[in-house]
Amino acid sequence: MHAIVIGSGFGGLGAAIRLAAKGYDVTVLERRDKPGGRGYVFEQDGFKFDAGPTIITAPFLFDELFELTGRNIRDYVNMFPVDPFYNIRFDDGTVFAYRGDPDRMREEVRRFSPEDVEGYEAFLEHSRRIFEKGFVELAHIPFQDVWSMVKIAPDLVKLESYRSVLGLVKKYIKSEKLRQVFSFHPLLVGGDPQHAPAIYALICYLERQWGVHFAKGGMGAVVQGLVKYLGELGGTLRLNSTVQKILVENGRAVGVQLEGGEVLRSDLVVANSDVSWTYQNLIDPQHRKHNTNRKMKSMRYSMGLFLIYFGTRKTYPELAHHTILLGPRYEGLLDDVFSHKTLSKDFSLYLHAPTRSDPSLAPPDHEAFYVLSPVPNLQGNINWETEKTRYRDAIYDHLEKTCLPGLRQNLVTEKLFTPQDFETQLLSFAGAAF
């Protein structure tokens, strides 16, 4: 039995490994020159930059893949916990250290708002109940029809999943700053805290349960570990192989056609490519049950991201591995990004400093970074060719004033990535980043 997997991101490699462990002859097709998908690695001027994911919050899911065949992930990848999970810096300069330790978190909440300690504990308990139902019980259940969802609807109503994440946090917490601290998590997966259903509040307890982890060598080292493991199971990875069409016969996928005309036959096809791109471009219209193009274009998509990968000849030992820099507005900025789709003058940032945990990702006595700003996807009318330099300069100005003094004079290398690049390089519909 032969299986083809389109895309070598974490999902594609995970699916390929599971299929190989079941005895399938697996071929993974990747259109880029390296594996990883959104977990791609840029190497530039002696620096290594993880292009996408930077944290692991459920490491046991990786353990499972290796345990399928009696292997141990530690023979392939060295993962370790990060503390604090994040430093959250507000616009007035105050910093909340977000950690997994219950006592230290309680005291950090007390430091910001003593009257919210009890509400924080109640919110965390609510997050635990959502986690137990939404992750532990339901994460492995396929909801293939409406009746599957109807069966669990009463449980979700009891958990108040009809609220938004921010709405649920507001129920328990009064401090505006703490409301931001405990509601930003949907942004990590591309969602608007004002509209993402409260089931996403399970992320708070998920982090408490398993922590936030990183890998020696960066997230690219996880990709390489998975690729090595797949090869040991007999799987094949083909790079620079762009799928042009999924072949369908009698209602079943039977293979793919690559750019250039090569045809690969298979017993099944797994598409880890962007969902909208797949349905609109890889499957011929006669094989679709609905007007897929219209349906896909009418769906709600995640925000876009503006990223700067950069390296400095100066180190910043006072920084945490992850820093979130919140701007002067929270809900108004979310409205601009998700609803109005306009590029605001203010912004919030996520600063990743992996060399705080692994100096090998930069030359000696240098520092590697990436900073991202949530921005509208390409459904907004923003010309990134004309805006990207101005926006980059504004971000550098802010970083120099806040946590990276002397940034420009110590800058060694940089690379910009906009929503336009998400569309052209990752075939992500509307440049949506998630």
Short mmCIF file of C-alpha atoms in Angstrom, two decimals:
data_model
loop_
_atom_site.label_atom_id
_atom_site.label_comp_id
_atom_site.label_asym_id
_atom_site.label_seq_id
_atom_site.Cartn_x
_atom_site.Cartn_y
_atom_site.Cartn_z
CA MET A 1 0.00 0.00 0.00
CA HIS A 2 1.38 3.36 -1.06
CA ALA A 3 0.50 6.69 0.58
CA ILE A 4 1.39 10.17 -0.64
CA VAL A 5 1.59 13.06 1.81
CA ILE A 6 1.55 16.61 0.42
CA GLY A 7 3.63 18.93 2.58
CA SER A 8 6.40 18.26 5.09
CA GLY A 9 5.22 20.47 7.92
CA PHE A 10 4.73 19.01 11.39
CA GLY A 11 1.28 17.70 10.43
CA GLY A 12 2.51 16.14 7.21
CA LEU A 13 5.51 14.47 8.82
CA GLY A 14 3.36 13.26 11.72
CA ALA A 15 0.83 11.73 9.32
CA ALA A 16 3.60 10.16 7.24
CA ILE A 17 5.19 8.56 10.31
CA ARG A 18 1.87 7.13 11.49
CA LEU A 19 1.21 5.68 8.05
CA ALA A 20 4.72 4.22 7.81
CA ALA A 21 4.30 2.67 11.26
CA LYS A 22 1.14 0.97 9.92
CA GLY A 23 3.12 -0.54 7.06
CA TYR A 24 2.46 1.92 4.24
CA ASP A 25 5.11 2.81 1.70
CA VAL A 26 5.07 6.59 2.21
CA THR A 27 6.24 9.40 -0.07
CA VAL A 28 6.23 12.97 1.28
CA LEU A 29 6.22 15.71 -1.37
CA GLU A 30 7.58 19.14 -0.42
CA ARG A 31 7.64 22.04 -2.87
CA ARG A 32 10.44 23.93 -1.06
CA ASP A 33 14.15 23.11 -0.86
CA LYS A 34 13.96 22.03 2.81
CA PRO A 35 11.42 20.13 4.91
CA GLY A 36 9.38 21.80 7.63
CA GLY A 37 6.59 23.73 5.89
CA ARG A 38 5.89 26.62 8.25
CA GLY A 39 8.60 25.12 10.44
CA TYR A 40 11.16 26.01 7.76
CA VAL A 41 14.62 27.21 8.85
CA PHE A 42 16.39 30.22 7.32
CA GLU A 43 20.19 30.28 7.54
CA GLN A 44 21.79 33.63 6.87
CA ASP A 45 25.18 35.13 7.76
CA GLY A 46 25.89 32.43 10.33
CA PHE A 47 22.47 32.73 12.03
CA LYS A 48 19.69 30.14 12.11
CA PHE A 49 16.12 31.39 12.23
CA ASP A 50 13.06 29.23 12.90
CA ALA A 51 10.61 30.62 10.37
CA GLY A 52 7.43 29.59 12.15
CA PRO A 53 6.53 27.77 15.39
CA THR A 54 8.77 28.54 18.35
CA ILE A 55 7.14 26.68 21.24
CA ILE A 56 5.94 23.16 22.02
CA THR A 57 3.06 22.98 24.50
CA ALA A 58 2.12 19.29 24.22
CA PRO A 59 5.43 17.41 23.95
CA PHE A 60 3.75 14.07 24.56
CA LEU A 61 2.29 14.25 21.06
CA PHE A 62 5.82 13.97 19.70
CA ASP A 63 6.63 11.21 22.19
CA GLU A 64 3.67 9.24 20.81
CA LEU A 65 5.08 9.24 17.29
CA PHE A 66 8.31 7.58 18.36
CA GLU A 67 6.62 5.19 20.77
CA LEU A 68 4.61 3.80 17.84
CA THR A 69 7.66 1.74 16.91
CA GLY A 70 9.31 1.43 20.32
CA ARG A 71 11.70 4.33 19.84
CA ASN A 72 12.56 7.18 22.19
CA ILE A 73 12.35 10.78 20.96
CA ARG A 74 15.36 11.67 23.13
CA ASP A 75 17.53 9.73 20.72
CA TYR A 76 16.49 12.18 17.99
CA VAL A 77 15.60 15.52 19.63
CA ASN A 78 16.57 17.26 22.87
CA MET A 79 13.55 19.18 24.16
CA PHE A 80 13.67 21.23 27.36
CA PRO A 81 11.27 23.48 29.30
CA VAL A 82 11.48 27.27 29.11
CA ASP A 83 11.02 29.49 32.19
CA PRO A 84 9.34 31.91 32.19
CA PHE A 85 6.95 30.84 29.45
CA TYR A 86 6.70 34.49 28.38
CA ASN A 87 7.50 37.91 29.74
CA ILE A 88 4.54 40.12 28.91
CA ARG A 89 5.56 43.77 28.69
CA PHE A 90 2.84 46.41 28.79
CA ASP A 91 3.06 49.77 27.10
CA ASP A 92 3.80 51.50 30.43
CA GLY A 93 6.89 49.32 30.94
CA THR A 94 5.49 46.95 33.58
CA VAL A 95 6.25 43.27 33.00
CA PHE A 96 4.22 40.19 33.92
CA ALA A 97 6.32 37.00 34.14
CA TYR A 98 4.06 34.18 32.90
CA ARG A 99 5.18 30.87 34.43
CA GLY A 100 4.00 27.34 35.09
CA ASP A 101 4.65 27.36 38.82
CA PRO A 102 1.24 27.85 40.56
CA ASP A 103 2.59 29.76 43.58
CA ARG A 104 4.69 32.16 41.53
CA MET A 105 1.81 32.79 39.13
CA ARG A 106 -0.54 33.51 42.02
CA GLU A 107 1.92 36.01 43.45
CA GLU A 108 2.43 37.63 40.05
CA VAL A 109 -1.35 38.09 39.75
CA ARG A 110 -1.41 39.50 43.29
CA ARG A 111 1.37 41.95 42.39
CA PHE A 112 -0.74 43.38 39.56
CA SER A 113 -4.20 43.14 41.13
CA PRO A 114 -4.72 41.64 44.63
CA GLU A 115 -8.49 41.65 44.14
CA ASP A 116 -8.16 39.33 41.14
CA VAL A 117 -6.35 36.42 42.80
CA GLU A 118 -9.58 34.59 43.59
CA GLY A 119 -10.97 35.28 40.12
CA TYR A 120 -7.75 34.06 38.52
CA GLU A 121 -8.01 30.78 40.43
CA ALA A 122 -11.63 30.39 39.32
CA PHE A 123 -10.70 31.11 35.71
CA LEU A 124 -7.88 28.56 35.81
CA GLU A 125 -10.29 25.96 37.20
CA HIS A 126 -12.69 26.75 34.36
CA SER A 127 -9.79 26.38 31.91
CA ARG A 128 -9.02 22.99 33.48
CA ARG A 129 -12.60 21.78 32.94
CA ILE A 130 -12.53 22.93 29.32
CA PHE A 131 -9.17 21.19 28.92
CA GLU A 132 -10.50 17.92 30.35
CA LYS A 133 -13.47 17.95 27.98
CA GLY A 134 -12.12 19.71 24.88
CA PHE A 135 -8.60 18.23 24.82
CA VAL A 136 -8.41 15.05 26.88
CA GLU A 137 -11.83 13.67 25.83
CA LEU A 138 -12.53 15.19 22.44
CA ALA A 139 -9.18 15.91 20.75
CA HIS A 140 -9.02 12.45 19.14
CA ILE A 141 -12.69 12.27 18.06
CA PRO A 142 -13.39 13.03 14.38
CA PHE A 143 -16.46 15.26 13.97
CA GLN A 144 -17.48 14.15 10.50
CA ASP A 145 -21.12 15.20 10.62
CA VAL A 146 -23.39 17.61 12.46
CA TRP A 147 -24.77 14.89 14.72
CA SER A 148 -21.33 14.24 16.16
CA MET A 149 -21.29 17.86 17.28
CA VAL A 150 -24.88 17.81 18.54
CA LYS A 151 -24.04 14.96 20.94
CA ILE A 152 -21.44 17.05 22.75
CA ALA A 153 -23.30 20.37 22.53
CA PRO A 154 -24.74 20.14 26.08
CA ASP A 155 -21.25 19.68 27.51
CA LEU A 156 -19.94 22.66 25.56
CA VAL A 157 -22.87 24.81 26.73
CA LYS A 158 -22.12 23.90 30.36
CA LEU A 159 -18.55 25.04 29.78
CA GLU A 160 -19.86 28.36 28.37
CA SER A 161 -18.15 27.81 25.03
CA TYR A 162 -20.71 30.22 23.56
CA ARG A 163 -18.61 32.98 25.13
CA SER A 164 -15.45 34.31 23.53
CA VAL A 165 -12.12 33.71 25.25
CA LEU A 166 -11.94 37.38 26.21
CA GLY A 167 -15.57 37.25 27.39
CA LEU A 168 -14.80 34.30 29.64
CA VAL A 169 -11.74 36.01 31.09
CA LYS A 170 -13.78 39.16 31.77
CA LYS A 171 -16.25 37.06 33.74
CA TYR A 172 -13.56 36.28 36.30
CA ILE A 173 -10.91 39.04 36.12
CA LYS A 174 -11.31 42.80 36.56
CA SER A 175 -7.82 44.16 35.83
CA GLU A 176 -7.49 45.27 32.21
CA LYS A 177 -3.85 44.19 32.16
CA LEU A 178 -4.62 40.72 33.52
CA ARG A 179 -7.49 40.36 31.05
CA GLN A 180 -4.91 40.76 28.30
CA VAL A 181 -2.49 38.33 29.96
CA PHE A 182 -5.04 35.52 30.13
CA SER A 183 -6.86 36.10 26.83
CA PHE A 184 -4.07 36.53 24.27
CA HIS A 185 -3.58 32.77 23.69
CA PRO A 186 -5.90 32.46 20.64
CA LEU A 187 -3.47 34.76 18.81
CA LEU A 188 -0.90 31.95 19.05
CA VAL A 189 -3.09 29.92 16.70
CA GLY A 190 -4.37 32.81 14.57
CA GLY A 191 -7.64 33.59 16.35
CA ASP A 192 -9.20 36.80 17.65
CA PRO A 193 -9.62 36.63 21.47
CA GLN A 194 -12.80 38.69 21.08
CA HIS A 195 -14.44 36.07 18.86
CA ALA A 196 -12.55 32.78 19.30
CA PRO A 197 -14.83 30.44 21.26
CA ALA A 198 -14.02 29.91 24.92
CA ILE A 199 -12.93 26.35 24.25
CA TYR A 200 -9.57 27.93 23.29
CA ALA A 201 -9.17 28.94 26.93
CA LEU A 202 -7.97 25.37 27.43
CA ILE A 203 -4.54 26.57 26.23
CA CYS A 204 -3.97 28.21 29.64
CA TYR A 205 -4.33 24.91 31.45
CA LEU A 206 -2.54 22.97 28.70
CA GLU A 207 0.52 25.14 29.34
CA ARG A 208 0.15 24.61 33.09
CA GLN A 209 -0.08 20.86 32.56
CA TRP A 210 2.91 20.31 30.25
CA GLY A 211 4.79 23.60 30.20
CA VAL A 212 6.33 25.44 27.27
CA HIS A 213 9.26 23.69 25.60
CA PHE A 214 11.97 24.43 23.05
CA ALA A 215 14.44 22.15 21.29
CA LYS A 216 18.22 22.24 21.19
CA GLY A 217 19.05 23.47 17.71
CA GLY A 218 15.66 25.17 17.36
CA MET A 219 12.39 23.88 15.97
CA GLY A 220 14.25 22.90 12.82
CA ALA A 221 15.97 20.22 14.89
CA VAL A 222 12.54 18.71 15.59
CA VAL A 223 11.84 18.65 11.85
CA GLN A 224 15.17 16.94 11.19
CA GLY A 225 14.47 14.40 13.93
CA LEU A 226 11.11 13.55 12.35
CA VAL A 227 12.66 13.31 8.87
CA LYS A 228 15.38 10.96 10.16
CA TYR A 229 12.80 8.79 11.89
CA LEU A 230 10.61 8.66 8.77
CA GLY A 231 13.61 7.55 6.72
CA GLU A 232 14.33 4.76 9.18
CA LEU A 233 10.75 3.56 8.71
CA GLY A 234 11.30 3.41 4.95
CA GLY A 235 9.57 6.67 4.06
CA THR A 236 10.77 8.90 1.24
CA LEU A 237 10.99 12.69 1.27
CA ARG A 238 11.09 14.46 -2.10
CA LEU A 239 12.02 18.13 -2.04
CA ASN A 240 11.40 20.68 -4.81
CA SER A 241 8.32 18.67 -5.78
CA THR A 242 5.25 20.82 -6.33
CA VAL A 243 1.90 19.05 -6.59
CA GLN A 244 -0.20 20.46 -9.42
CA LYS A 245 -3.24 18.23 -9.08
CA ILE A 246 -4.69 15.50 -6.87
CA LEU A 247 -5.92 12.74 -9.17
CA VAL A 248 -9.44 11.50 -8.47
CA GLU A 249 -11.14 8.43 -9.92
CA ASN A 250 -14.60 7.21 -8.93
CA GLY A 251 -14.68 9.55 -5.97
CA ARG A 252 -11.31 8.46 -4.56
CA ALA A 253 -7.91 10.12 -4.56
CA VAL A 254 -5.57 7.81 -6.49
CA GLY A 255 -2.39 9.88 -6.72
CA VAL A 256 -1.00 13.23 -7.77
CA GLN A 257 0.39 15.02 -10.78
CA LEU A 258 3.47 17.17 -10.25
CA GLU A 259 4.48 20.34 -12.03
CA GLY A 260 6.21 19.12 -15.16
CA GLY A 261 3.68 16.36 -15.69
CA GLU A 262 5.06 13.46 -13.60
CA VAL A 263 2.29 11.26 -12.20
CA LEU A 264 2.60 9.36 -8.93
CA ARG A 265 -0.06 6.76 -8.20
CA SER A 266 -1.05 5.83 -4.65
CA ASP A 267 -3.73 4.13 -2.57
CA LEU A 268 -4.41 7.28 -0.58
CA VAL A 269 -3.40 10.94 -0.48
CA VAL A 270 -3.00 13.07 2.64
CA ALA A 271 -2.98 16.81 1.97
CA ASN A 272 -1.22 18.81 4.67
CA SER A 273 -1.20 21.76 2.28
CA ASP A 274 -3.30 24.85 2.99
CA VAL A 275 -6.97 23.81 3.03
CA SER A 276 -8.27 26.60 0.81
CA TRP A 277 -5.42 26.23 -1.67
CA THR A 278 -5.99 22.49 -1.82
CA TYR A 279 -9.71 22.65 -2.59
CA GLN A 280 -9.50 25.58 -4.98
CA ASN A 281 -6.39 24.57 -6.92
CA LEU A 282 -5.52 20.89 -6.50
CA ILE A 283 -8.91 19.22 -7.02
CA ASP A 284 -10.71 19.61 -10.33
CA PRO A 285 -14.19 21.21 -10.00
CA GLN A 286 -16.05 18.12 -11.23
CA HIS A 287 -14.78 16.20 -8.20
CA ARG A 288 -16.11 18.69 -5.65
CA LYS A 289 -19.56 18.34 -4.13
CA HIS A 290 -20.10 22.08 -3.72
CA ASN A 291 -19.06 25.42 -5.16
CA THR A 292 -15.83 25.16 -3.20
CA ASN A 293 -14.29 28.38 -4.47
CA ARG A 294 -17.21 30.49 -3.27
CA LYS A 295 -17.39 28.64 0.04
CA MET A 296 -13.68 28.95 0.72
CA LYS A 297 -13.60 32.65 -0.10
CA SER A 298 -16.53 33.34 2.24
CA MET A 299 -14.95 31.68 5.28
CA ARG A 300 -13.27 33.61 8.08
CA TYR A 301 -9.48 33.43 7.97
CA SER A 302 -6.76 34.04 10.51
CA MET A 303 -4.81 37.25 10.65
CA GLY A 304 -1.61 37.72 8.71
CA LEU A 305 1.83 38.20 10.19
CA PHE A 306 4.62 40.65 9.54
CA LEU A 307 7.94 39.10 10.57
CA ILE A 308 11.49 40.33 10.84
CA TYR A 309 14.25 37.78 11.29
CA PHE A 310 17.36 39.58 12.49
CA GLY A 311 20.70 39.04 14.16
CA THR A 312 22.85 41.34 16.28
CA ARG A 313 26.50 41.49 17.28
CA LYS A 314 25.35 42.43 20.77
CA THR A 315 23.75 40.06 23.29
CA TYR A 316 20.82 40.94 25.55
CA PRO A 317 21.11 38.60 28.56
CA GLU A 318 18.32 40.37 30.45
CA LEU A 319 15.76 39.18 27.88
CA ALA A 320 13.54 36.14 28.29
CA HIS A 321 13.33 33.53 25.54
CA HIS A 322 9.83 34.81 24.67
CA THR A 323 8.66 38.40 25.17
CA ILE A 324 5.23 39.75 24.29
CA LEU A 325 5.15 43.53 23.93
CA LEU A 326 1.57 44.76 24.20
CA GLY A 327 0.69 48.09 22.64
CA PRO A 328 -1.39 50.94 24.07
CA ARG A 329 -4.62 49.41 22.70
CA TYR A 330 -5.84 45.83 22.97
CA GLU A 331 -9.42 45.40 21.80
CA GLY A 332 -9.21 48.32 19.37
CA LEU A 333 -6.09 46.85 17.78
CA LEU A 334 -7.77 43.45 17.50
CA ASP A 335 -10.68 45.13 15.70
CA ASP A 336 -8.30 46.79 13.25
CA VAL A 337 -6.52 43.51 12.49
CA PHE A 338 -9.46 41.12 12.29
CA SER A 339 -12.56 43.19 11.46
CA HIS A 340 -11.51 46.45 9.80
CA LYS A 341 -8.40 44.89 8.20
CA THR A 342 -6.49 48.14 8.42
CA LEU A 343 -2.82 48.62 9.28
CA SER A 344 -2.66 50.59 12.51
CA LYS A 345 0.10 52.95 13.58
CA ASP A 346 0.38 51.08 16.90
CA PHE A 347 1.00 47.35 17.25
CA SER A 348 1.67 44.49 19.62
CA LEU A 349 4.73 42.31 19.10
CA TYR A 350 6.05 38.85 19.89
CA LEU A 351 9.83 38.77 20.26
CA HIS A 352 11.56 35.39 20.03
CA ALA A 353 15.15 35.27 21.35
CA PRO A 354 16.15 31.59 20.98
CA THR A 355 19.82 32.26 21.73
CA ARG A 356 18.78 32.95 25.31
CA SER A 357 18.27 29.18 25.52
CA ASP A 358 20.60 27.94 22.76
CA PRO A 359 23.56 30.19 21.81
CA SER A 360 24.50 27.81 18.96
CA LEU A 361 21.82 29.44 16.77
CA ALA A 362 24.06 32.50 16.26
CA PRO A 363 27.79 33.16 15.91
CA PRO A 364 29.68 33.52 19.23
CA ASP A 365 28.65 36.62 21.23
CA HIS A 366 25.81 37.32 18.79
CA GLU A 367 22.04 37.08 19.22
CA ALA A 368 19.36 35.69 16.89
CA PHE A 369 15.81 37.04 16.95
CA TYR A 370 12.55 37.10 15.19
CA VAL A 371 9.81 39.58 15.91
CA LEU A 372 6.29 39.29 14.59
CA SER A 373 3.36 41.64 14.51
CA PRO A 374 -0.22 40.44 13.92
CA VAL A 375 -1.52 42.32 10.88
CA PRO A 376 -4.52 42.00 8.54
CA ASN A 377 -4.41 39.21 5.99
CA LEU A 378 -4.54 40.02 2.29
CA GLN A 379 -8.30 40.54 2.40
CA GLY A 380 -7.30 43.97 3.65
CA ASN A 381 -6.17 46.51 1.07
CA ILE A 382 -2.51 46.86 2.14
CA ASN A 383 0.34 47.16 -0.35
CA TRP A 384 3.17 45.43 1.47
CA GLU A 385 5.75 46.38 -1.13
CA THR A 386 5.30 50.03 -0.20
CA GLU A 387 4.51 49.52 3.51
CA LYS A 388 7.04 46.93 4.66
CA THR A 389 10.05 49.26 5.05
CA ARG A 390 8.07 51.86 7.00
CA TYR A 391 6.51 49.20 9.19
CA ARG A 392 9.90 47.56 9.83
CA ASP A 393 11.37 50.91 10.87
CA ALA A 394 8.48 51.55 13.27
CA ILE A 395 9.05 48.15 14.90
CA TYR A 396 12.80 48.76 15.21
CA ASP A 397 12.07 52.15 16.81
CA HIS A 398 9.82 50.50 19.37
CA LEU A 399 12.26 47.69 20.14
CA GLU A 400 15.12 50.17 20.64
CA LYS A 401 13.02 52.21 23.08
CA THR A 402 11.83 49.20 25.06
CA CYS A 403 14.03 46.10 25.25
CA LEU A 404 16.74 46.20 22.57
CA PRO A 405 18.76 49.40 23.07
CA GLY A 406 21.35 49.97 20.36
CA LEU A 407 19.59 47.54 18.01
CA ARG A 408 20.28 49.33 14.73
CA GLN A 409 23.96 50.00 15.35
CA ASN A 410 24.47 46.33 16.25
CA LEU A 411 22.35 44.85 13.44
CA VAL A 412 24.20 42.23 11.39
CA THR A 413 21.51 40.64 9.22
CA GLU A 414 17.77 40.75 8.58
CA LYS A 415 15.04 39.19 6.48
CA LEU A 416 11.43 40.40 6.13
CA PHE A 417 8.38 38.19 5.61
CA THR A 418 4.93 39.67 4.93
CA PRO A 419 1.44 38.24 4.31
CA GLN A 420 2.27 38.46 0.61
CA ASP A 421 5.12 35.99 1.20
CA PHE A 422 2.77 33.65 3.06
CA GLU A 423 0.63 33.55 -0.08
CA THR A 424 3.42 33.15 -2.63
CA GLN A 425 5.88 30.95 -0.72
CA LEU A 426 3.52 28.92 1.47
CA LEU A 427 0.45 28.98 -0.83
CA SER A 428 -1.59 30.26 2.09
CA PHE A 429 -4.95 31.62 0.95
CA ALA A 430 -5.21 35.42 1.52
CA GLY A 431 -1.80 35.30 3.20
CA ALA A 432 -3.47 33.97 6.36
CA ALA A 433 -0.67 32.87 8.66
CA PHE A 434 -2.47 30.00 10.42
#
